[in-house]
mmCIF file of C-alpha atoms and ligand atoms in Angstrom:
data_model
loop_
_atom_site.group_PDB
_atom_site.id
_atom_site.type_symbol
_atom_site.label_atom_id
_atom_site.label_comp_id
_atom_site.label_asym_id
_atom_site.label_seq_id
_atom_site.Cartn_x
_atom_site.Cartn_y
_atom_site.Cartn_z
ATOM 1 C CA MET A 1127 -35.292 -41.326 -124.343
ATOM 2 C CA ARG A 1128 -34.184 -37.662 -124.560
ATOM 3 C CA VAL A 1129 -35.139 -34.521 -122.622
ATOM 4 C CA LEU A 1130 -34.484 -30.947 -123.682
ATOM 5 C CA GLY A 1131 -33.719 -28.626 -120.746
ATOM 6 C CA ILE A 1132 -34.244 -24.859 -120.638
ATOM 7 C CA GLU A 1133 -32.718 -22.657 -117.935
ATOM 8 C CA THR A 1134 -33.658 -18.967 -117.678
ATOM 9 C CA SER A 1135 -33.955 -18.334 -113.932
ATOM 10 C CA CYS A 1136 -31.506 -15.432 -113.742
ATOM 11 C CA ASP A 1137 -28.753 -14.172 -116.048
ATOM 12 C CA GLU A 1138 -27.894 -17.289 -118.058
ATOM 13 C CA THR A 1139 -29.817 -18.717 -121.009
ATOM 14 C CA GLY A 1140 -29.067 -22.447 -121.021
ATOM 15 C CA ILE A 1141 -30.293 -25.137 -123.424
ATOM 16 C CA ALA A 1142 -29.232 -28.783 -123.185
ATOM 17 C CA ILE A 1143 -30.270 -32.264 -124.251
ATOM 18 C CA TYR A 1144 -29.841 -35.278 -121.981
ATOM 19 C CA ASP A 1145 -30.106 -38.811 -123.350
ATOM 20 C CA LYS A 1146 -31.041 -41.627 -120.961
ATOM 21 C CA ASN A 1147 -28.429 -44.008 -122.376
ATOM 22 C CA ASN A 1148 -25.710 -41.695 -123.637
ATOM 23 C CA GLY A 1149 -25.806 -38.870 -121.079
ATOM 24 C CA LEU A 1150 -25.390 -35.214 -121.959
ATOM 25 C CA LEU A 1151 -25.514 -34.684 -125.740
ATOM 26 C CA VAL A 1152 -25.528 -30.875 -125.974
ATOM 27 C CA ASN A 1153 -25.039 -28.128 -123.405
ATOM 28 C CA LYS A 1154 -25.330 -24.574 -124.764
ATOM 29 C CA LEU A 1155 -25.016 -21.537 -122.566
ATOM 30 C CA TYR A 1156 -25.308 -17.842 -123.204
ATOM 31 C CA SER A 1157 -24.133 -15.781 -120.234
ATOM 32 C CA GLN A 1158 -25.383 -12.207 -119.753
ATOM 33 C CA ILE A 1159 -22.419 -11.226 -117.560
ATOM 34 C CA LYS A 1160 -21.215 -8.552 -120.016
ATOM 35 C CA LEU A 1161 -24.658 -6.975 -120.018
ATOM 36 C CA HIS A 1162 -24.937 -6.652 -116.227
ATOM 37 C CA LYS A 1163 -21.267 -5.888 -115.524
ATOM 38 C CA ASN A 1164 -21.748 -2.131 -115.933
ATOM 39 C CA TYR A 1165 -24.392 -2.133 -113.191
ATOM 40 C CA GLY A 1166 -22.448 -4.313 -110.737
ATOM 41 C CA GLY A 1167 -25.342 -6.799 -110.448
ATOM 42 C CA VAL A 1168 -28.250 -8.361 -112.326
ATOM 43 C CA VAL A 1169 -30.851 -5.898 -113.661
ATOM 44 C CA PRO A 1170 -34.051 -8.016 -113.856
ATOM 45 C CA GLU A 1171 -35.633 -6.161 -116.822
ATOM 46 C CA LEU A 1172 -32.435 -6.441 -118.867
ATOM 47 C CA ALA A 1173 -32.153 -10.124 -117.946
ATOM 48 C CA SER A 1174 -35.639 -10.980 -119.227
ATOM 49 C CA SER A 1175 -35.374 -8.945 -122.434
ATOM 50 C CA ASN A 1176 -32.051 -10.626 -123.171
ATOM 51 C CA HIS A 1177 -33.490 -14.118 -122.603
ATOM 52 C CA ILE A 1178 -36.134 -13.229 -125.227
ATOM 53 C CA LYS A 1179 -33.382 -12.286 -127.688
ATOM 54 C CA LYS A 1180 -31.208 -15.349 -127.101
ATOM 55 C CA ILE A 1181 -33.505 -18.266 -126.407
ATOM 56 C CA ILE A 1182 -34.781 -18.955 -129.958
ATOM 57 C CA PRO A 1183 -31.343 -18.667 -131.656
ATOM 58 C CA LEU A 1184 -29.875 -20.932 -128.958
ATOM 59 C CA LEU A 1185 -32.685 -23.461 -129.445
ATOM 60 C CA LYS A 1186 -32.201 -23.389 -133.228
ATOM 61 C CA GLU A 1187 -28.452 -23.868 -132.788
ATOM 62 C CA THR A 1188 -29.065 -26.862 -130.501
ATOM 63 C CA LEU A 1189 -31.598 -28.491 -132.815
ATOM 64 C CA SER A 1190 -29.402 -27.998 -135.891
ATOM 65 C CA ILE A 1191 -26.608 -30.143 -134.436
ATOM 66 C CA GLU A 1192 -26.033 -33.334 -136.414
ATOM 67 C CA GLY A 1193 -27.776 -36.321 -134.903
ATOM 68 C CA ILE A 1194 -30.287 -34.195 -132.956
ATOM 69 C CA LYS A 1195 -33.861 -34.423 -134.216
ATOM 70 C CA SER A 1196 -36.875 -32.829 -132.542
ATOM 71 C CA THR A 1197 -38.776 -36.105 -133.079
ATOM 72 C CA ASP A 1198 -36.268 -37.869 -130.774
ATOM 73 C CA ILE A 1199 -37.108 -35.579 -127.844
ATOM 74 C CA HIS A 1200 -39.576 -37.010 -125.324
ATOM 75 C CA GLY A 1201 -39.982 -34.148 -122.881
ATOM 76 C CA ILE A 1202 -39.105 -30.477 -122.338
ATOM 77 C CA ALA A 1203 -37.935 -29.505 -118.876
ATOM 78 C CA TYR A 1204 -37.851 -25.836 -117.919
ATOM 79 C CA THR A 1205 -36.851 -23.968 -114.763
ATOM 80 C CA ALA A 1206 -40.088 -22.926 -113.044
ATOM 81 C CA GLY A 1207 -38.447 -21.425 -109.941
ATOM 82 C CA PRO A 1208 -36.987 -20.109 -107.761
ATOM 83 C CA GLY A 1209 -35.720 -17.161 -109.765
ATOM 84 C CA LEU A 1210 -36.616 -13.834 -111.342
ATOM 85 C CA ILE A 1211 -40.252 -13.846 -112.454
ATOM 86 C CA GLY A 1212 -39.632 -12.089 -115.794
ATOM 87 C CA SER A 1213 -36.790 -14.443 -116.681
ATOM 88 C CA LEU A 1214 -38.612 -17.611 -115.568
ATOM 89 C CA ILE A 1215 -41.632 -16.740 -117.716
ATOM 90 C CA ILE A 1216 -39.541 -16.715 -120.916
ATOM 91 C CA GLY A 1217 -38.224 -20.278 -120.472
ATOM 92 C CA ALA A 1218 -41.558 -21.561 -119.180
ATOM 93 C CA THR A 1219 -43.539 -20.082 -122.093
ATOM 94 C CA ILE A 1220 -41.157 -21.196 -124.833
ATOM 95 C CA GLY A 1221 -40.711 -24.655 -123.240
ATOM 96 C CA SER A 1222 -44.444 -25.214 -122.775
ATOM 97 C CA ALA A 1223 -45.361 -23.930 -126.257
ATOM 98 C CA LEU A 1224 -42.760 -26.171 -127.886
ATOM 99 C CA ALA A 1225 -43.870 -29.171 -125.833
ATOM 100 C CA TYR A 1226 -47.503 -28.526 -126.828
ATOM 101 C CA THR A 1227 -46.548 -28.297 -130.507
ATOM 102 C CA TRP A 1228 -44.423 -31.450 -130.360
ATOM 103 C CA LYS A 1229 -47.107 -33.231 -128.286
ATOM 104 C CA ILE A 1230 -44.689 -34.166 -125.507
ATOM 105 C CA PRO A 1231 -44.752 -33.335 -121.757
ATOM 106 C CA ALA A 1232 -43.561 -29.958 -120.443
ATOM 107 C CA ILE A 1233 -41.847 -30.545 -117.083
ATOM 108 C CA PRO A 1234 -41.477 -27.659 -114.558
ATOM 109 C CA ILE A 1235 -38.203 -28.032 -112.646
ATOM 110 C CA ASN A 1236 -37.101 -26.599 -109.309
ATOM 111 C CA HIS A 1237 -33.771 -24.873 -109.950
ATOM 112 C CA LEU A 1238 -32.358 -25.825 -106.519
ATOM 113 C CA GLU A 1239 -33.312 -29.479 -106.937
ATOM 114 C CA ALA A 1240 -31.495 -29.415 -110.283
ATOM 115 C CA HIS A 1241 -28.345 -27.974 -108.632
ATOM 116 C CA LEU A 1242 -28.591 -30.617 -105.905
ATOM 117 C CA LEU A 1243 -28.844 -33.522 -108.369
ATOM 118 C CA THR A 1244 -26.056 -32.291 -110.695
ATOM 119 C CA PRO A 1245 -23.367 -34.588 -109.179
ATOM 120 C CA MET A 1246 -25.493 -37.513 -110.485
ATOM 121 C CA LEU A 1247 -25.248 -36.202 -114.024
ATOM 122 C CA GLU A 1248 -21.739 -37.628 -114.190
ATOM 123 C CA ASN A 1249 -22.779 -41.076 -112.998
ATOM 124 C CA ASN A 1250 -22.088 -40.491 -109.309
ATOM 125 C CA LYS A 1251 -24.656 -42.427 -107.343
ATOM 126 C CA LEU A 1252 -25.779 -40.383 -104.351
ATOM 127 C CA ILE A 1253 -26.086 -42.170 -101.007
ATOM 128 C CA PHE A 1254 -29.182 -41.279 -98.934
ATOM 129 C CA PRO A 1255 -29.798 -39.878 -96.416
ATOM 130 C CA LEU A 1256 -27.448 -37.022 -97.169
ATOM 131 C CA VAL A 1257 -26.978 -33.386 -96.309
ATOM 132 C CA ALA A 1258 -26.828 -30.928 -99.216
ATOM 133 C CA LEU A 1259 -25.092 -27.603 -98.836
ATOM 134 C CA LEU A 1260 -26.574 -25.369 -101.532
ATOM 135 C CA VAL A 1261 -24.472 -22.288 -102.064
ATOM 136 C CA SER A 1262 -25.473 -20.123 -105.004
ATOM 137 C CA GLY A 1263 -26.029 -16.484 -105.869
ATOM 138 C CA GLY A 1264 -29.644 -16.553 -104.727
ATOM 139 C CA ASN A 1265 -29.661 -19.143 -101.936
ATOM 140 C CA THR A 1266 -27.683 -20.614 -99.058
ATOM 141 C CA GLN A 1267 -29.358 -23.665 -97.559
ATOM 142 C CA LEU A 1268 -28.636 -26.889 -95.731
ATOM 143 C CA VAL A 1269 -31.049 -29.588 -96.837
ATOM 144 C CA LEU A 1270 -31.666 -33.053 -95.451
ATOM 145 C CA VAL A 1271 -32.212 -35.310 -98.451
ATOM 146 C CA ASN A 1272 -33.866 -38.655 -97.755
ATOM 147 C CA GLY A 1273 -34.167 -39.516 -101.450
ATOM 148 C CA ILE A 1274 -34.965 -37.808 -104.744
ATOM 149 C CA GLY A 1275 -37.922 -35.488 -104.083
ATOM 150 C CA LYS A 1276 -37.651 -35.888 -100.296
ATOM 151 C CA TYR A 1277 -36.201 -32.624 -99.072
ATOM 152 C CA ARG A 1278 -36.290 -30.865 -95.713
ATOM 153 C CA ILE A 1279 -34.603 -27.478 -95.262
ATOM 154 C CA ILE A 1280 -32.703 -27.678 -91.969
ATOM 155 C CA GLY A 1281 -30.796 -24.406 -92.221
ATOM 156 C CA LYS A 1282 -30.698 -21.285 -94.371
ATOM 157 C CA SER A 1283 -29.260 -17.806 -94.527
ATOM 158 C CA LEU A 1284 -31.377 -15.255 -92.720
ATOM 159 C CA ASP A 1285 -30.014 -12.483 -94.940
ATOM 160 C CA ASP A 1286 -27.461 -12.518 -97.803
ATOM 161 C CA SER A 1287 -26.474 -15.710 -99.603
ATOM 162 C CA VAL A 1288 -22.803 -16.745 -99.789
ATOM 163 C CA GLY A 1289 -22.642 -15.916 -103.524
ATOM 164 C CA GLU A 1290 -24.205 -12.503 -102.963
ATOM 165 C CA THR A 1291 -21.687 -11.801 -100.157
ATOM 166 C CA TYR A 1292 -18.775 -12.774 -102.423
ATOM 167 C CA ASP A 1293 -20.122 -10.520 -105.176
ATOM 168 C CA LYS A 1294 -20.627 -7.539 -102.855
ATOM 169 C CA ILE A 1295 -17.162 -7.794 -101.284
ATOM 170 C CA ALA A 1296 -15.653 -8.238 -104.748
ATOM 171 C CA LYS A 1297 -17.381 -5.046 -105.881
ATOM 172 C CA LEU A 1298 -15.977 -3.165 -102.862
ATOM 173 C CA LEU A 1299 -12.511 -4.455 -103.758
ATOM 174 C CA GLY A 1300 -12.949 -3.009 -107.253
ATOM 175 C CA LEU A 1301 -13.345 -6.412 -108.971
ATOM 176 C CA THR A 1302 -15.704 -7.121 -111.841
ATOM 177 C CA TYR A 1303 -19.170 -8.722 -111.578
ATOM 178 C CA PRO A 1304 -19.823 -11.510 -110.693
ATOM 179 C CA GLY A 1305 -16.922 -11.356 -108.309
ATOM 180 C CA GLY A 1306 -16.909 -14.819 -106.702
ATOM 181 C CA SER A 1307 -14.228 -16.517 -108.744
ATOM 182 C CA VAL A 1308 -12.123 -13.329 -109.234
ATOM 183 C CA LEU A 1309 -12.145 -12.670 -105.495
ATOM 184 C CA SER A 1310 -11.095 -16.249 -104.864
ATOM 185 C CA SER A 1311 -8.152 -15.907 -107.286
ATOM 186 C CA MET A 1312 -7.131 -12.706 -105.517
ATOM 187 C CA ALA A 1313 -7.355 -14.476 -102.137
ATOM 188 C CA LYS A 1314 -4.698 -16.962 -103.304
ATOM 189 C CA LYS A 1315 -2.143 -14.121 -103.302
ATOM 190 C CA GLY A 1316 -3.179 -12.982 -99.812
ATOM 191 C CA ILE A 1317 -1.280 -13.640 -96.585
ATOM 192 C CA PRO A 1318 -3.435 -15.751 -94.259
ATOM 193 C CA GLY A 1319 -4.370 -14.431 -90.825
ATOM 194 C CA LYS A 1320 -3.817 -10.725 -91.523
ATOM 195 C CA TYR A 1321 -7.389 -9.994 -90.423
ATOM 196 C CA ASN A 1322 -9.593 -11.584 -87.838
ATOM 197 C CA PHE A 1323 -13.045 -11.306 -89.419
ATOM 198 C CA PRO A 1324 -16.158 -12.333 -87.460
ATOM 199 C CA LEU A 1325 -17.856 -15.700 -87.900
ATOM 200 C CA PRO A 1326 -21.545 -14.808 -87.452
ATOM 201 C CA MET A 1327 -23.952 -17.305 -85.867
ATOM 202 C CA ILE A 1328 -21.462 -20.151 -85.443
ATOM 203 C CA ASN A 1329 -22.404 -20.582 -81.787
ATOM 204 C CA LYS A 1330 -24.323 -23.856 -81.217
ATOM 205 C CA ASN A 1331 -27.397 -21.907 -80.020
ATOM 206 C CA TYR A 1332 -27.908 -20.623 -83.559
ATOM 207 C CA GLY A 1333 -28.231 -24.163 -84.923
ATOM 208 C CA LEU A 1334 -27.970 -24.494 -88.665
ATOM 209 C CA ASN A 1335 -29.005 -21.045 -89.862
ATOM 210 C CA PHE A 1336 -26.508 -18.618 -91.384
ATOM 211 C CA SER A 1337 -26.056 -14.864 -91.477
ATOM 212 C CA PHE A 1338 -23.573 -13.089 -93.723
ATOM 213 C CA SER A 1339 -24.620 -9.426 -93.616
ATOM 214 C CA GLY A 1340 -22.587 -8.689 -90.448
ATOM 215 C CA LEU A 1341 -19.442 -10.173 -91.972
ATOM 216 C CA LYS A 1342 -20.097 -8.144 -95.136
ATOM 217 C CA THR A 1343 -20.424 -4.872 -93.187
ATOM 218 C CA TYR A 1344 -17.300 -5.636 -91.126
ATOM 219 C CA VAL A 1345 -15.241 -6.335 -94.269
ATOM 220 C CA LYS A 1346 -16.720 -3.242 -95.940
ATOM 221 C CA ASN A 1347 -15.500 -1.068 -93.043
ATOM 222 C CA VAL A 1348 -12.033 -2.637 -93.176
ATOM 223 C CA ILE A 1349 -11.856 -1.972 -96.940
ATOM 224 C CA THR A 1350 -12.986 1.656 -96.432
ATOM 225 C CA TYR A 1351 -10.236 2.363 -93.880
ATOM 226 C CA SER A 1352 -7.426 0.368 -95.547
ATOM 227 C CA THR A 1353 -4.898 1.367 -98.158
ATOM 228 C CA ASN A 1354 -5.850 0.491 -101.707
ATOM 229 C CA ASP A 1355 -2.732 -1.480 -102.691
ATOM 230 C CA GLU A 1356 -2.988 -4.927 -104.298
ATOM 231 C CA GLN A 1357 -1.367 -6.835 -101.414
ATOM 232 C CA THR A 1358 -3.747 -5.338 -98.830
ATOM 233 C CA LYS A 1359 -6.709 -6.181 -101.046
ATOM 234 C CA ALA A 1360 -5.426 -9.748 -101.472
ATOM 235 C CA ASN A 1361 -4.965 -10.085 -97.697
ATOM 236 C CA ILE A 1362 -8.553 -8.930 -97.113
ATOM 237 C CA ALA A 1363 -9.845 -11.328 -99.793
ATOM 238 C CA ARG A 1364 -7.924 -14.181 -98.158
ATOM 239 C CA SER A 1365 -9.243 -13.527 -94.648
ATOM 240 C CA PHE A 1366 -12.767 -13.081 -96.031
ATOM 241 C CA GLU A 1367 -12.654 -16.388 -97.900
ATOM 242 C CA ASP A 1368 -11.147 -18.153 -94.867
ATOM 243 C CA SER A 1369 -14.053 -16.876 -92.727
ATOM 244 C CA ILE A 1370 -16.622 -18.113 -95.254
ATOM 245 C CA ILE A 1371 -14.931 -21.526 -95.350
ATOM 246 C CA LYS A 1372 -14.849 -21.783 -91.544
ATOM 247 C CA ILE A 1373 -18.571 -20.958 -91.327
ATOM 248 C CA LEU A 1374 -19.504 -23.466 -94.045
ATOM 249 C CA LEU A 1375 -17.385 -26.201 -92.425
ATOM 250 C CA ILE A 1376 -18.851 -25.646 -88.953
ATOM 251 C CA LYS A 1377 -22.456 -25.597 -90.189
ATOM 252 C CA SER A 1378 -22.108 -28.574 -92.572
ATOM 253 C CA SER A 1379 -20.402 -30.651 -89.921
ATOM 254 C CA ARG A 1380 -23.118 -29.729 -87.404
ATOM 255 C CA ALA A 1381 -25.822 -30.673 -89.931
ATOM 256 C CA LEU A 1382 -24.190 -34.066 -90.532
ATOM 257 C CA ASN A 1383 -23.963 -34.728 -86.784
ATOM 258 C CA LYS A 1384 -27.535 -33.669 -86.211
ATOM 259 C CA THR A 1385 -28.962 -35.807 -89.021
ATOM 260 C CA LYS A 1386 -26.595 -38.733 -88.282
ATOM 261 C CA SER A 1387 -25.610 -38.806 -91.945
ATOM 262 C CA ASN A 1388 -22.076 -38.910 -93.262
ATOM 263 C CA ASN A 1389 -22.816 -38.042 -96.908
ATOM 264 C CA LEU A 1390 -22.500 -34.491 -98.165
ATOM 265 C CA VAL A 1391 -23.421 -32.831 -101.460
ATOM 266 C CA ILE A 1392 -22.081 -29.375 -102.235
ATOM 267 C CA ALA A 1393 -23.853 -27.665 -105.094
ATOM 268 C CA GLY A 1394 -24.618 -24.269 -106.645
ATOM 269 C CA GLY A 1395 -22.345 -21.645 -108.191
ATOM 270 C CA VAL A 1396 -20.131 -21.146 -105.126
ATOM 271 C CA SER A 1397 -19.349 -24.883 -104.988
ATOM 272 C CA ALA A 1398 -17.093 -24.230 -108.007
ATOM 273 C CA ASN A 1399 -14.723 -22.562 -105.520
ATOM 274 C CA GLU A 1400 -11.497 -24.579 -105.284
ATOM 275 C CA ASN A 1401 -10.685 -23.663 -101.681
ATOM 276 C CA ILE A 1402 -14.196 -24.431 -100.448
ATOM 277 C CA ARG A 1403 -14.170 -27.812 -102.236
ATOM 278 C CA TYR A 1404 -10.725 -28.676 -100.927
ATOM 279 C CA SER A 1405 -11.689 -27.839 -97.312
ATOM 280 C CA MET A 1406 -14.948 -29.817 -97.571
ATOM 281 C CA ILE A 1407 -13.155 -32.826 -99.085
ATOM 282 C CA LYS A 1408 -10.613 -32.707 -96.251
ATOM 283 C CA MET A 1409 -13.379 -32.511 -93.630
ATOM 284 C CA MET A 1410 -15.275 -35.466 -95.118
ATOM 285 C CA LYS A 1411 -12.078 -37.533 -95.348
ATOM 286 C CA LYS A 1412 -11.452 -36.887 -91.657
ATOM 287 C CA ARG A 1413 -15.029 -37.931 -90.839
ATOM 288 C CA GLY A 1414 -14.753 -41.059 -93.014
ATOM 289 C CA GLY A 1415 -17.753 -39.847 -95.018
ATOM 290 C CA LYS A 1416 -18.579 -39.311 -98.682
ATOM 291 C CA ILE A 1417 -18.707 -36.039 -100.569
ATOM 292 C CA PHE A 1418 -20.378 -35.410 -103.927
ATOM 293 C CA TYR A 1419 -19.996 -32.405 -106.229
ATOM 294 C CA ALA A 1420 -20.263 -31.625 -109.919
ATOM 295 C CA LYS A 1421 -17.486 -30.630 -112.265
ATOM 296 C CA ARG A 1422 -16.834 -26.928 -112.078
ATOM 297 C CA GLU A 1423 -18.613 -25.794 -115.258
ATOM 298 C CA LEU A 1424 -21.809 -27.526 -114.122
ATOM 299 C CA CYS A 1425 -21.855 -25.825 -110.689
ATOM 300 C CA THR A 1426 -23.098 -22.489 -112.015
ATOM 301 C CA ASP A 1427 -26.466 -22.202 -113.793
ATOM 302 C CA ASN A 1428 -26.850 -24.363 -116.900
ATOM 303 C CA GLY A 1429 -29.445 -26.195 -119.009
ATOM 304 C CA ALA A 1430 -27.811 -29.615 -118.466
ATOM 305 C CA MET A 1431 -28.975 -29.894 -114.851
ATOM 306 C CA ILE A 1432 -32.531 -28.977 -115.921
ATOM 307 C CA ALA A 1433 -32.569 -31.573 -118.720
ATOM 308 C CA TYR A 1434 -31.175 -34.221 -116.343
ATOM 309 C CA THR A 1435 -33.714 -33.480 -113.587
ATOM 310 C CA GLY A 1436 -36.448 -33.509 -116.248
ATOM 311 C CA MET A 1437 -35.313 -36.977 -117.309
ATOM 312 C CA ILE A 1438 -35.585 -38.224 -113.709
ATOM 313 C CA LYS A 1439 -39.127 -36.808 -113.439
ATOM 314 C CA LEU A 1440 -40.167 -38.290 -116.780
ATOM 315 C CA ILE A 1441 -38.861 -41.762 -115.877
ATOM 316 C CA SER A 1442 -40.680 -41.643 -112.556
ATOM 317 C CA GLY A 1443 -44.019 -41.028 -114.311
ATOM 318 C CA PHE A 1444 -44.453 -37.265 -114.429
ATOM 319 C CA ASN A 1445 -47.963 -36.159 -115.468
ATOM 320 C CA SER A 1446 -47.939 -33.168 -117.799
ATOM 321 C CA SER A 1447 -50.590 -30.453 -117.852
ATOM 322 C CA LEU A 1448 -51.252 -27.521 -120.165
ATOM 323 C CA ASN A 1449 -50.464 -25.022 -117.410
ATOM 324 C CA ILE A 1450 -47.430 -22.775 -117.824
ATOM 325 C CA LEU A 1451 -45.986 -22.788 -114.328
ATOM 326 C CA VAL A 1452 -43.614 -20.343 -112.626
ATOM 327 C CA TRP A 1453 -42.972 -19.991 -108.889
ATOM 328 C CA PRO A 1454 -40.339 -17.303 -108.158
ATOM 329 C CA LYS A 1455 -40.083 -18.478 -104.537
ATOM 330 C CA TRP A 1456 -40.553 -22.238 -105.075
ATOM 331 C CA SER A 1457 -39.194 -23.997 -102.004
ATOM 332 C CA LEU A 1458 -37.417 -27.344 -102.259
ATOM 333 C CA GLU A 1459 -39.817 -28.662 -99.622
ATOM 334 C CA ASP A 1460 -42.732 -28.145 -102.041
ATOM 335 C CA VAL A 1461 -41.208 -30.088 -104.938
HETATM 336 O O1 KG4 B 2037 -25.639 -21.054 -108.972
HETATM 337 P P1 KG4 B 2037 -25.329 -19.752 -109.626
HETATM 338 O O2 KG4 B 2037 -24.759 -19.791 -111.025
HETATM 339 O O3 KG4 B 2037 -26.587 -18.827 -109.675
HETATM 340 C C1 KG4 B 2037 -27.685 -18.978 -108.855
HETATM 341 O O4 KG4 B 2037 -28.451 -19.964 -109.078
HETATM 342 O O5 KG4 B 2037 -27.834 -18.149 -107.945
HETATM 343 O O6 KG4 B 2037 -24.333 -18.981 -108.644
HETATM 344 C C2 KG4 B 2037 -23.753 -17.760 -108.989
HETATM 345 C C3 KG4 B 2037 -22.912 -17.312 -107.820
HETATM 346 C C4 KG4 B 2037 -22.362 -15.904 -107.985
HETATM 347 O O7 KG4 B 2037 -22.611 -15.200 -106.791
HETATM 348 C C5 KG4 B 2037 -20.872 -16.140 -108.204
HETATM 349 O O8 KG4 B 2037 -20.053 -15.077 -107.759
HETATM 350 C C6 KG4 B 2037 -20.631 -17.377 -107.390
HETATM 351 O O9 KG4 B 2037 -21.777 -18.182 -107.654
HETATM 352 N N1 KG4 B 2037 -19.409 -18.082 -107.774
HETATM 353 C C7 KG4 B 2037 -18.337 -18.223 -106.965
HETATM 354 C C8 KG4 B 2037 -17.358 -18.912 -107.698
HETATM 355 N N2 KG4 B 2037 -17.865 -19.172 -108.940
HETATM 356 C C9 KG4 B 2037 -19.127 -18.650 -108.968
HETATM 357 N N3 KG4 B 2037 -18.145 -17.819 -105.685
HETATM 358 C C10 KG4 B 2037 -16.958 -18.112 -105.123
HETATM 359 N N4 KG4 B 2037 -15.971 -18.751 -105.760
HETATM 360 C C11 KG4 B 2037 -16.111 -19.180 -107.035
HETATM 361 N N5 KG4 B 2037 -15.126 -19.810 -107.663
#
């Protein structure tokens, strides 16, 4: 059994094929980073028009690979949300039209659920109940997962997401978009403890919610009034990243205590961050718990996670309809 996955929720066009017995067969990705770089962030209209340009050639490329036949595909999974409406519509329309033509089910997939399940793509069996820390460009959430499809959001950012905060600070430091990984590389050259940045909402009274806009403004002011040399910038990047890590550790640990679980998933683009992974691994080792994460290239948006989640839905008896579905604000709790 094979499922074709289509990802177009933001600025990446991803097409992949997952085979039930042999795992991931193809994983093609076209990133629009170059297109949005000049604007310092994603321009929604440019993102959707570029998906239109790239999706058919990428599909053709995938289906022309030796050993891949359209008749061997049993379902088409597409990202239905959350994401940018114009971008979601492209993948949903192409996926549904193709599924209709091939007389196979079209499966709408929640992008966050796909991120969350990505560690399973490499044969890691998740242990439930678990806490998932979703850290991406669009979302920062703590989710109690009692099984596949059983999600309860127990904490979320009240303002910026972690990825967004990384990207904004990176921009202020003169780094290119998207700044997360470049900022993190810069932080490696920084001297720890040069700045004492705030850790918003870590007090127990705030529970499991996050806030990053205050930290962002604080760091922005420090950048504005600091010298522009490389070492100063690296020191700022280091203290910023250390603050983010402290916040994520405190909140994840609190979520595990509260839910009496000792299993943690970290997923989403920011989970590719080496320092964040290392700190989380260390914390879970100390707690005697288990941590699950995907390999780095599967942390950011891709078609593989959509194809894989589609396969899970298909196996568990998904009922297809002719509706083309997109929900830009689709919550994990409504999956
Ligand atoms: O999951 P993703 O590809 O897109 C969404 O679904 O939102 O996440 C993209 C985000 C960007 O903000 C990017 O800067 C951040 O993930 N990111 C990182 C790293 N790699 C990607 N942030 C920090 N460190 C990294 N190594």
